[in-house]
Short mmCIF file of C-alpha atoms and ligand atoms in Angstrom, two decimals:
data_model
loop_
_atom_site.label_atom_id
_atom_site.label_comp_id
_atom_site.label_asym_id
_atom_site.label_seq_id
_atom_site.Cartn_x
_atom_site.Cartn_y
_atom_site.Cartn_z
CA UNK I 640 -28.66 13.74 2.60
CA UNK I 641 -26.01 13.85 0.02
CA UNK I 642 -23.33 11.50 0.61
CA UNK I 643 -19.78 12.64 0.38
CA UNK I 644 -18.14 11.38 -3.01
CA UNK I 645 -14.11 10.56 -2.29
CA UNK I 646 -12.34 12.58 -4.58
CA UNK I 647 -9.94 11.02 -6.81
CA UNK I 648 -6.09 11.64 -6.26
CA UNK I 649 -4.23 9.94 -8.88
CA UNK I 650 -5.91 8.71 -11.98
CA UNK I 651 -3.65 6.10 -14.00
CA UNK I 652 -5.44 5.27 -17.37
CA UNK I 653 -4.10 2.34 -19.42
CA UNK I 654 -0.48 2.81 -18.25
CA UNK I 655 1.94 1.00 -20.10
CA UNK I 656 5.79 1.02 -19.90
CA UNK I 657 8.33 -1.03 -22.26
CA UNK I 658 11.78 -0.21 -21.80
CA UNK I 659 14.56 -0.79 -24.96
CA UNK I 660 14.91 0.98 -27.96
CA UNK I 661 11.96 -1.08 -29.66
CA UNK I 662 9.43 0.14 -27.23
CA UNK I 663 6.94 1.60 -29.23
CA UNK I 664 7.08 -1.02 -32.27
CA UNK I 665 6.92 -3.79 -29.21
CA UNK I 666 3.92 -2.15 -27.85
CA UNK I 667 2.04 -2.43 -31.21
CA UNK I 668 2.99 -5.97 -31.23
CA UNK I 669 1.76 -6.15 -27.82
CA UNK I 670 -1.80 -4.90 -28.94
CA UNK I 671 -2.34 -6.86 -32.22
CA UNK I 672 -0.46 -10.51 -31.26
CA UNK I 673 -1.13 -10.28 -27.26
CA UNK I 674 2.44 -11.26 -26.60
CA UNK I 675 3.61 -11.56 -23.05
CA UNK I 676 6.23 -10.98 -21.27
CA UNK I 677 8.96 -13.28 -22.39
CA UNK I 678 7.94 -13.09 -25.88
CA UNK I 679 8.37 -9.28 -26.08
CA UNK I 680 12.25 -9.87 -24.55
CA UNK I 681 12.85 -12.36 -27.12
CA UNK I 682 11.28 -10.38 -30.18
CA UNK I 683 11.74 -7.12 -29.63
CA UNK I 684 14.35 -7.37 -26.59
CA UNK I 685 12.37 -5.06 -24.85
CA UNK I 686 11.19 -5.34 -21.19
CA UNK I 687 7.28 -4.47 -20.39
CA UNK I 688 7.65 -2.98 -16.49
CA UNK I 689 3.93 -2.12 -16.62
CA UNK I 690 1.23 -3.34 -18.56
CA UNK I 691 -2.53 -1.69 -19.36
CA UNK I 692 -2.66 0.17 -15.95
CA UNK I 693 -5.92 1.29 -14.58
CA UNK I 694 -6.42 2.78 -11.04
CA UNK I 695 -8.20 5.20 -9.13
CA UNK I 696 -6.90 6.52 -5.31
CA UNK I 697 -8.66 8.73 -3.59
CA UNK I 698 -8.05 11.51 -1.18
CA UNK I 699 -6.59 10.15 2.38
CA UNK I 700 -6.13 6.63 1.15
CA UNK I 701 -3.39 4.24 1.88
CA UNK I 702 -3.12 2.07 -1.41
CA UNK I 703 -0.83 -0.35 -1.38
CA UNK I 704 0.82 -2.12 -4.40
CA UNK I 705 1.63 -5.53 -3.72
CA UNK I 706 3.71 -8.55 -5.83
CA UNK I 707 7.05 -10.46 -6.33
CA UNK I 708 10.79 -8.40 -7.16
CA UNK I 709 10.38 -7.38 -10.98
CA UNK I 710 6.86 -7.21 -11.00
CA UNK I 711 6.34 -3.34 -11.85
CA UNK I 712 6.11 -1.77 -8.39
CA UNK I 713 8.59 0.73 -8.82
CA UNK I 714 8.08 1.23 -12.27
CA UNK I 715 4.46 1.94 -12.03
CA UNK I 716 4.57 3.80 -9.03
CA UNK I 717 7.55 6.24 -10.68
CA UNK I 718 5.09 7.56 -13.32
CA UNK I 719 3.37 9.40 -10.38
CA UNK I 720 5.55 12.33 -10.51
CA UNK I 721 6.64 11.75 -14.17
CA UNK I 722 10.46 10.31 -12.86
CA UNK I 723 9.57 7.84 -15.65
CA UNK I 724 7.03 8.58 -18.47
CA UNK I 725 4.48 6.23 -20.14
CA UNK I 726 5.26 4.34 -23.55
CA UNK I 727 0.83 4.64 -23.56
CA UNK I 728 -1.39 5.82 -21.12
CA UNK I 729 -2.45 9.08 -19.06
CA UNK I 730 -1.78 9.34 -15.57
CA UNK I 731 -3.45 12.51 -13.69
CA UNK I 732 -2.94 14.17 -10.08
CA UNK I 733 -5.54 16.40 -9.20
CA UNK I 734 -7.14 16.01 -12.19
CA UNK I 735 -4.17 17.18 -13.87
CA UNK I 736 -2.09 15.57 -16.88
CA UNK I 737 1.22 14.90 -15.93
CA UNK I 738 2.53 14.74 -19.08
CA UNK I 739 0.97 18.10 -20.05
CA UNK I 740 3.42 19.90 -17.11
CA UNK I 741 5.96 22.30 -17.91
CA UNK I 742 9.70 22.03 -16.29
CA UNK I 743 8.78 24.36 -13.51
CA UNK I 744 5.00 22.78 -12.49
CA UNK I 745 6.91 19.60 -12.99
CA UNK I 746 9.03 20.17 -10.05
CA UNK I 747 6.98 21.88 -7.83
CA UNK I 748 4.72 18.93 -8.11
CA UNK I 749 7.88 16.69 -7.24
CA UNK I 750 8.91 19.21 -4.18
CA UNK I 751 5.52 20.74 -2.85
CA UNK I 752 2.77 18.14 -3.78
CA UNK I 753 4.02 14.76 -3.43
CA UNK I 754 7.02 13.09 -0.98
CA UNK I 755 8.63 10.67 -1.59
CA UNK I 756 10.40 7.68 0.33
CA UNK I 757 12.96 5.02 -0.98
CA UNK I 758 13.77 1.42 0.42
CA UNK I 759 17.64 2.20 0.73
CA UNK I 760 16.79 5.86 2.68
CA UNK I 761 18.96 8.00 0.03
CA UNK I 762 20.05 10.27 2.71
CA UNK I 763 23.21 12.11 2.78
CA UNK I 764 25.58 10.64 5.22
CA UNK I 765 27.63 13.95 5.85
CA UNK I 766 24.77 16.02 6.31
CA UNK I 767 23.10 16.45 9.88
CA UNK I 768 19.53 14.98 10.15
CA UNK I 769 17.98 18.38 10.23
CA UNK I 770 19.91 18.99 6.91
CA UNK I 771 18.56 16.21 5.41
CA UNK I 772 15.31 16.65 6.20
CA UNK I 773 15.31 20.79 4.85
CA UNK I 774 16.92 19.90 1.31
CA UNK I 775 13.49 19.39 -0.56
CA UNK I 776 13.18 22.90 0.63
CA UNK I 777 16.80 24.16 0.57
CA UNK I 778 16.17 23.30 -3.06
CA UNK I 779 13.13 25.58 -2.94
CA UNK I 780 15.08 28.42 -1.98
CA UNK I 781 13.12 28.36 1.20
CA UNK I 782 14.96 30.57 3.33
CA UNK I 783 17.06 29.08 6.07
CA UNK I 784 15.04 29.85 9.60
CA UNK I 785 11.58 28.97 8.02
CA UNK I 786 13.86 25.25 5.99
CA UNK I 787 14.76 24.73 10.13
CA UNK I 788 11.34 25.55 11.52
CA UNK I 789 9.86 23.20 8.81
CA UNK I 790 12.59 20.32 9.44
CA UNK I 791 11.90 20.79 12.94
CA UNK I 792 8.71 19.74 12.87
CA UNK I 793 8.77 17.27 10.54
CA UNK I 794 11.66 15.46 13.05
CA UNK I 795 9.11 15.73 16.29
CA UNK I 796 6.05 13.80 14.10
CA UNK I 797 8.41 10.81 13.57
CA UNK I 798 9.69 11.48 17.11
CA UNK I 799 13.39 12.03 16.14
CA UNK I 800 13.63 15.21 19.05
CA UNK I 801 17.19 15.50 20.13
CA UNK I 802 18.78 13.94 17.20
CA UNK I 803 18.47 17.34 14.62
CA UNK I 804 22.44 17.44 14.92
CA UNK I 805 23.60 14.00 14.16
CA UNK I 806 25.05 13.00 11.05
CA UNK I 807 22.77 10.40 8.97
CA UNK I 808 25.64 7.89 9.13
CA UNK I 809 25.47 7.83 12.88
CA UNK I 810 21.84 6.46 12.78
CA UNK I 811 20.52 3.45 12.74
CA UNK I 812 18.69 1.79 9.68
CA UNK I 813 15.35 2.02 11.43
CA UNK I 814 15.93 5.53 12.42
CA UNK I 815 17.58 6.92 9.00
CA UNK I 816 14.22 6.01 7.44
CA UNK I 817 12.49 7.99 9.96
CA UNK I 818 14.80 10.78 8.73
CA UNK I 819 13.50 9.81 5.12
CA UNK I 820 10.44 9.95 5.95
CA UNK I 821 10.52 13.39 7.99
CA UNK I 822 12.20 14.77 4.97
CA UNK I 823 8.84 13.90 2.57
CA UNK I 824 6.90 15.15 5.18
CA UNK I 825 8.64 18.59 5.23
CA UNK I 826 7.22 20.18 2.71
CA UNK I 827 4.11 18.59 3.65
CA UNK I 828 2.69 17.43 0.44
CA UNK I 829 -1.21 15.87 -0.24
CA UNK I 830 0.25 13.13 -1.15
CA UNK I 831 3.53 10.35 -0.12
CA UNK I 832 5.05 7.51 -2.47
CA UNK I 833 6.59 5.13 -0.42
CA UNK I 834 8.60 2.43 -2.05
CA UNK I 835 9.22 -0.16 0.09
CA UNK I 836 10.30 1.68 2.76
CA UNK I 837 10.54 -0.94 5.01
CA UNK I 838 12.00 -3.52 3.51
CA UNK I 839 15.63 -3.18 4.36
CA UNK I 840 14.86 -3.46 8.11
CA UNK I 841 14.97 -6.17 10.53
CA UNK I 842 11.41 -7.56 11.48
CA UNK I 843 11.12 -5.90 14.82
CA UNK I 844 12.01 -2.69 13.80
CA UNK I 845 9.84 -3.19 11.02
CA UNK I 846 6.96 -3.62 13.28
CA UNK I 847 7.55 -0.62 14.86
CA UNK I 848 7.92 1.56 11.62
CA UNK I 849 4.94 -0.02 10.30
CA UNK I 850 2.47 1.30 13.93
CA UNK I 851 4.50 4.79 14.08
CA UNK I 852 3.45 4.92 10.11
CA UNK I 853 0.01 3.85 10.64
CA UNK I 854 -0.36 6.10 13.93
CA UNK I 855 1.21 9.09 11.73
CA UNK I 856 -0.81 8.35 9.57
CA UNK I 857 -4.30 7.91 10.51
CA UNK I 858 -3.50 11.75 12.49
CA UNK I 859 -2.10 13.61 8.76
CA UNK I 860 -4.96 11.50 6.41
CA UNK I 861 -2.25 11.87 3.45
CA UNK I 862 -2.99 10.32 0.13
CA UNK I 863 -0.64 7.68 0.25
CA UNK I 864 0.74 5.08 -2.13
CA UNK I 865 2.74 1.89 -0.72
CA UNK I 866 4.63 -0.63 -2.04
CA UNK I 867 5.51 -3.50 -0.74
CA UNK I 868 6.41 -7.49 -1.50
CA UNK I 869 5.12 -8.36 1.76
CA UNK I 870 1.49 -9.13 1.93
CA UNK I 871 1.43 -9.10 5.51
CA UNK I 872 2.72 -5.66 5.74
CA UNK I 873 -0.07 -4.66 2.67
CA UNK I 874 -2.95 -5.76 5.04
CA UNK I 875 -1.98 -3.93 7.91
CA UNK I 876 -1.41 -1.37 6.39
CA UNK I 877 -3.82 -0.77 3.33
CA UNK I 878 -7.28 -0.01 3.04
CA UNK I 879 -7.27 -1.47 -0.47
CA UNK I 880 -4.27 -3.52 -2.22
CA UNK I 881 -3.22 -3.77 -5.52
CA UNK I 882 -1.65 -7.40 -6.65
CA UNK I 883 0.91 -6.93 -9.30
CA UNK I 884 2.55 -9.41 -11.48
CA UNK I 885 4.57 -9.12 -15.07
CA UNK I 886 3.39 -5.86 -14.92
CA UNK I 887 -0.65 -6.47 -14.98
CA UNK I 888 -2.40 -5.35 -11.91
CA UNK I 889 -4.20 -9.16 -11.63
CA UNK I 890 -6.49 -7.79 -8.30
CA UNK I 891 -7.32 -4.39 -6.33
CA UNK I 892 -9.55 -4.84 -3.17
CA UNK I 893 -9.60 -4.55 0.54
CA UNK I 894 -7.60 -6.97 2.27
CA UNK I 895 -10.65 -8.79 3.33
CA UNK I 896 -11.63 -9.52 -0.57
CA UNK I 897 -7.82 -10.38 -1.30
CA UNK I 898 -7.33 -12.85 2.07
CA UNK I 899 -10.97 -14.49 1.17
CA UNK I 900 -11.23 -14.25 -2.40
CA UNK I 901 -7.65 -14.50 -4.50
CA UNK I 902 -8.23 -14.15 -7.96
CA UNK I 903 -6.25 -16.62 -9.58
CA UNK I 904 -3.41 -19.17 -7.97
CA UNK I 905 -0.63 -16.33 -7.80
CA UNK I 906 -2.75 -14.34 -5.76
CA UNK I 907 -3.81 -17.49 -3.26
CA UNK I 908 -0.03 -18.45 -2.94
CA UNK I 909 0.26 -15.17 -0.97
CA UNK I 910 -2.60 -15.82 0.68
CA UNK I 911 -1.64 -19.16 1.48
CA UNK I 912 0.66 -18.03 4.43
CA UNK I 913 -1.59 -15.47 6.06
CA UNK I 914 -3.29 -15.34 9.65
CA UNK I 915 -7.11 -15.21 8.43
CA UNK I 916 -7.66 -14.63 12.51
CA UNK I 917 -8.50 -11.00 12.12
CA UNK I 918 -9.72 -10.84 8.48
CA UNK I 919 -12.36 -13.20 8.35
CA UNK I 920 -15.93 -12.47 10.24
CA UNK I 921 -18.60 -14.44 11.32
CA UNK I 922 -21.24 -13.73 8.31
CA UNK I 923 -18.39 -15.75 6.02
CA UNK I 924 -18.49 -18.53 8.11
CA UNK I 925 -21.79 -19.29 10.13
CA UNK I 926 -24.23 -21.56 9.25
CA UNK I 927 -28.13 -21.41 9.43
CA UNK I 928 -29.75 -21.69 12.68
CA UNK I 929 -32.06 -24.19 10.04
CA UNK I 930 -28.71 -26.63 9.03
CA UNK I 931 -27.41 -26.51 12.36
CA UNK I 932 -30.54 -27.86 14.01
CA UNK I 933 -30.93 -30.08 11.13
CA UNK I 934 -27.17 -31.64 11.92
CA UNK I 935 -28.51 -32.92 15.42
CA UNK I 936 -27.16 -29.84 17.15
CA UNK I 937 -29.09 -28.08 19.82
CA UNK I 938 -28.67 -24.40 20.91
CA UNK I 939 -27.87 -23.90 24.53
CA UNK I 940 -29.73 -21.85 26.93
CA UNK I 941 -26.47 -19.76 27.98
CA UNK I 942 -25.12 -19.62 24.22
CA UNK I 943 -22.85 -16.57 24.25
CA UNK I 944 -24.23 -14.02 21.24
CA UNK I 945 -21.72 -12.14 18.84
CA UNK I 946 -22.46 -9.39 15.86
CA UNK I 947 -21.59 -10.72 12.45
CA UNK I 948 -18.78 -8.55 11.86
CA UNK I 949 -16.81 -10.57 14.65
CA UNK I 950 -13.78 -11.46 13.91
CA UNK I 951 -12.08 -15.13 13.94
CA UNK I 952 -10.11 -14.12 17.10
CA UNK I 953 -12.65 -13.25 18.66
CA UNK I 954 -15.06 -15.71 18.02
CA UNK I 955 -12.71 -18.63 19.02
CA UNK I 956 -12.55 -16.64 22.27
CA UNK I 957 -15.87 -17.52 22.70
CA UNK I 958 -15.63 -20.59 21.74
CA UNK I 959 -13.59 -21.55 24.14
CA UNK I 960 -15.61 -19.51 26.83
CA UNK I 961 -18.67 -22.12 26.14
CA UNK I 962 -16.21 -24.60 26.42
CA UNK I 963 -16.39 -25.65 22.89
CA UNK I 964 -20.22 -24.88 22.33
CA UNK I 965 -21.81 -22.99 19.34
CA UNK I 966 -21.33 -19.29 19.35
CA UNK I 967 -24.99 -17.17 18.09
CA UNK I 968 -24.48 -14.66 15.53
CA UNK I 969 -27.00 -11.65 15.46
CA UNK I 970 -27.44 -8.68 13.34
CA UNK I 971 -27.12 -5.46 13.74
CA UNK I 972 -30.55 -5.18 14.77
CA UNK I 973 -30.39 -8.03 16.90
CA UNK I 974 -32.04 -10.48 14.69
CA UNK I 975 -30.28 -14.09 15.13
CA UNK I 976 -28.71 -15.11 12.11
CA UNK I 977 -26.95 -17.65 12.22
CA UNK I 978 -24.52 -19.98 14.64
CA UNK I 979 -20.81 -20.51 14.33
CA UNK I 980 -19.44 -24.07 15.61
CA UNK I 981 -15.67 -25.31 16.57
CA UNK I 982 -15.76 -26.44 12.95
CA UNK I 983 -16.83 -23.75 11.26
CA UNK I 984 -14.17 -22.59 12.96
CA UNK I 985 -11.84 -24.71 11.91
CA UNK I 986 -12.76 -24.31 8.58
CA UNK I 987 -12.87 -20.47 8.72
CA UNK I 988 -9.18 -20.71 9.99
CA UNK I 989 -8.03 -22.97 7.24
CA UNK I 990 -9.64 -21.28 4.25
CA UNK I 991 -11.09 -22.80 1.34
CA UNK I 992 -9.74 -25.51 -0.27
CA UNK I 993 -9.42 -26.75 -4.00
P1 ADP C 2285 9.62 -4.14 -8.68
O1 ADP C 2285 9.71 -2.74 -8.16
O2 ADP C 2285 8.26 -4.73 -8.59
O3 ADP C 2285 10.65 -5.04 -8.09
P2 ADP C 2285 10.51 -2.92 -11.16
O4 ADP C 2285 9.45 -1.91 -11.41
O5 ADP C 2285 11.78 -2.43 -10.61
O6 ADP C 2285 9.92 -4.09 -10.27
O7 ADP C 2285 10.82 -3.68 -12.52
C1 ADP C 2285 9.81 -4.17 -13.39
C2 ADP C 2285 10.46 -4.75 -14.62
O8 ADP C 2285 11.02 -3.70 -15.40
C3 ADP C 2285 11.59 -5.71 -14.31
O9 ADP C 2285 11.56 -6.75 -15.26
C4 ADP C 2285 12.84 -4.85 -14.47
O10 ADP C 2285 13.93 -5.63 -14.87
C5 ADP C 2285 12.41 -3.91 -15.58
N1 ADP C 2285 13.07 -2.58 -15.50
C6 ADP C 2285 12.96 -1.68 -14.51
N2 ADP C 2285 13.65 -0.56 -14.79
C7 ADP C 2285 14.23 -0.77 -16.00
C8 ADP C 2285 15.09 0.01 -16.85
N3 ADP C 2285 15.47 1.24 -16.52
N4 ADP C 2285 15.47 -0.55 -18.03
C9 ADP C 2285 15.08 -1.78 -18.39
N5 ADP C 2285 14.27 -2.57 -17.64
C10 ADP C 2285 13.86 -2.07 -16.46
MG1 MG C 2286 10.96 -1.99 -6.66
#
C-alpha cells in the first residue's frame, strides 16, 4: 500500500535577512569571511534577523519556532506572506514563489490563504467584536450579511457567543485574543501565523488559551506556524520545534528529540527547566533484563508489566504500586525487553548529565 506523503506547506530555502543600508555588501561579507553577528553590526552596521534558513512544514502541522527576544522569530516568520522580503533566499507556499506574486495575488494570499495573529491583539478598540473579526473581509469587499455570517462563526469556534456587540476595549486580554484569533479564522485560510500570541497573558489564562488552541485545533487541522520564547508552551503545543538563536535555526525536531537530545548548551539551558515526566518513555531509560540480573536484582513474581512507550509519569505510578520494585517493560508484541528500577527512574527524571 502506498503510504501517504505529507505535502509540503511552506518551503523556506536559505532565507537570509540583514537589515541597514549595507545589507547586501554585508551579506557577501557574511559568505566569504563567516562573520557573525556582532561583527556584521560593527562592520557594516547592519543587523542579520535571519540567517541561512531552511525548513519544510507540512500540511496540518503545528510548527513551532522557539528562542530568546531578538533571535529572528518574527523576522523569519514575516517572510511567510512577504510583510518582509529576503536579502537571499526563496520562500514558497503551495509550491508557489512568494516573491514571484503580483500586488493583487499578494494580498489575496495575505487575506484568503493565510491568518494571522499578533502578541499585542491589534484589534480596534472602537469597533464591536463582530467588526473586528469581518475586516479581513470588509477589506475583501465581502458583502455585509455573508462578512456577519462569516464573523459569526468564527466568534462561536473560540466560544465568544453573546459578546458579537461589545467593543474590543471592553474585553479582557485573554478574550481580545480570542477576538484575534476569530478574526484569522474568518476567512478561513490553510494556513495561521501566530506570533506569540500568548505571551502578553497571565499564566492561567494562558493555560486556557493554549487547550482551547490545541482543542481548535486538532478539530480545523490548519497548517500552523507558532512562535513562542517559552519552551514549555512549544512542547505542548508543537509536533516539531524549531530552536532559534542570532538568527540560525541551531535544532528542528519533536519535542521528544529537543527535551532528550539538545544540540548544543543553548538548546540544554532550555531544557534544563523542563518536566521530562511526560516526554521521556521507558525504551530511553530501561535496562537489560541481562544487567539487571547481573546487579544482584531479582524479578518478582507479581512485577507489574508496561509497553515501552510509557511515559515517566506513568511508570513512577507503578513504581510506587510495587512499592518501590522494578517495573517490566514489553514490546509491542509482548516480548519482555527490558526492566525499569527507582533509579532508572531517578535518572530518567534528572536527565543526562555532563
Ligand atoms: P524575535 O521575534 O525573536 O524577538 P526579531 O525577529 O524581532 O526577534 O528580531 C531579530 C533581530 O532583527 C533583532 O536583532 C532585531 O533587533 C532585528 N530587527 C528586527 N526588525 C528590524 C528592523 N526593522 N530594522 C532593524 N533591525 C531589526
Ligand atoms: Mg518577535
Amino acid at each position: 500500500m502506498n503510504q501517504a506523503v505529507p505535502r509540503e506547506v511552506i518551503r523556506l530555502e536559505n532565507v537570509w535577512k540583514v537589515f541597514g543600508n549595507r545589507a547586501e555588501e554585508a551579506l557577501r561579507a557574511i559568505r566569504t569571511e563567516n562573520l557573525n553577528k556582532a561583527e556584521v553590526l560593527a562592520r557594516f552596521d547592519c543587523v542579520v534577523g535571519v540567517a541561512d534558513v531552511r525548513i519544510t512544514i507540512q500540511e496540518g502541522e503545528i510548527f513551532c519556532i522557539m528562542g530568546l527576544s531578538g533571535s529572528g522569530k518574527s523576522t523569519l516568520v514575516r517572510h511567510i506572506n512577504r510583510l518582509l522580503e529576503p536579502t537571499a533566499g526563496r520562500i514558497e507556499v503551495d509550491d508557489v514563489d512568494v516573491m514571484s506574486l503580483d500586488a493583487k495575488t499578494l494580498r489575496a494570499l495575505r487575506s484568503q490563504k493565510i491568518g494571522m495573529v499578533f502578541q499585542n491583539f491589534g484589534l480596534m478598540p472602537h469597533r464591536t467584536v463582530r467588526d473586528n473579526v469581518a475586516l479581513p473581509l470588509e477589506v475583501r469587499s465581502v458583502g455585509k450579511t455573508e462578512r456577519w455570517r462569516r464573523a459569526e462563526t468564527a466568534i462561536s469556534l473560540v466560544e465568544l457567543d453573546g459578546w458579537a456587540d461589545k467593543y474590543a476595549h471592553e474585553l479582557s486580554g485573554g478574550m481580545q485574543q480570542r477576538v484575534g484569533l476569530a478574526r484569522a479564522l474568518a476567512a478561513d485560510p490553510d494556513i495561521l501565523l501566530m506570533d506569540e500570541p500568548f505571551s502578553a497573558l497571565d499564566p492561567l489564562i494562558r493555560r486556557q488559551l493554549q487547550n482551547q488552541f490545541m482543542e481548535l485545533s486538532a478539530k480545523m487541522k490548519k497548517t500552523t506556524v507558532f512562535i513562542t520564547h517559552d519552551l514549555d508552551e512549544a512542547i505542548r503545543i508543537g509536533h516539531r520545534i524549531a530552536i532559534m538563536k542570532e538568527g540560525q535555526i541551531v535544532q528542528i525536531g519533536t519535542p521528544e528529540e529537543i527535551v532528550t537530545q539538545p544540540a548544543d548548551d543553548y538548546v540544554a539551558d532550555f531544557v534544563a527547566g523542563i518536566s521530562r515526566l511526560k516526554l521521556v518513555f521507558a525504551h530511553s531509560i530501561m535496562q537489560s533484563i541481562a544487567s539487571f540480573e547481573a546487579s544482584g536484582g531479582k524479578v518478582p513474581d507479581d512485577a507489574p508489566c508496561t509497553g515501552e512507550e510509557t511515559d515517566l509519569d506513568h511508570l513512577i505510578d507503578l513504581n510506587i504500586s510495587a512499592n518501590g520494585g522494578p517495573v517490566l517493560i514489553e514490546d509491542v508484541g509482548g516480548k519482555l525487553i527490558g526492566v525499569v528500577t527507582g533509579p532508572d527512574l531517578l535518572h530518567g527524571i534528572q536527565g543526562q548529565k555532563e
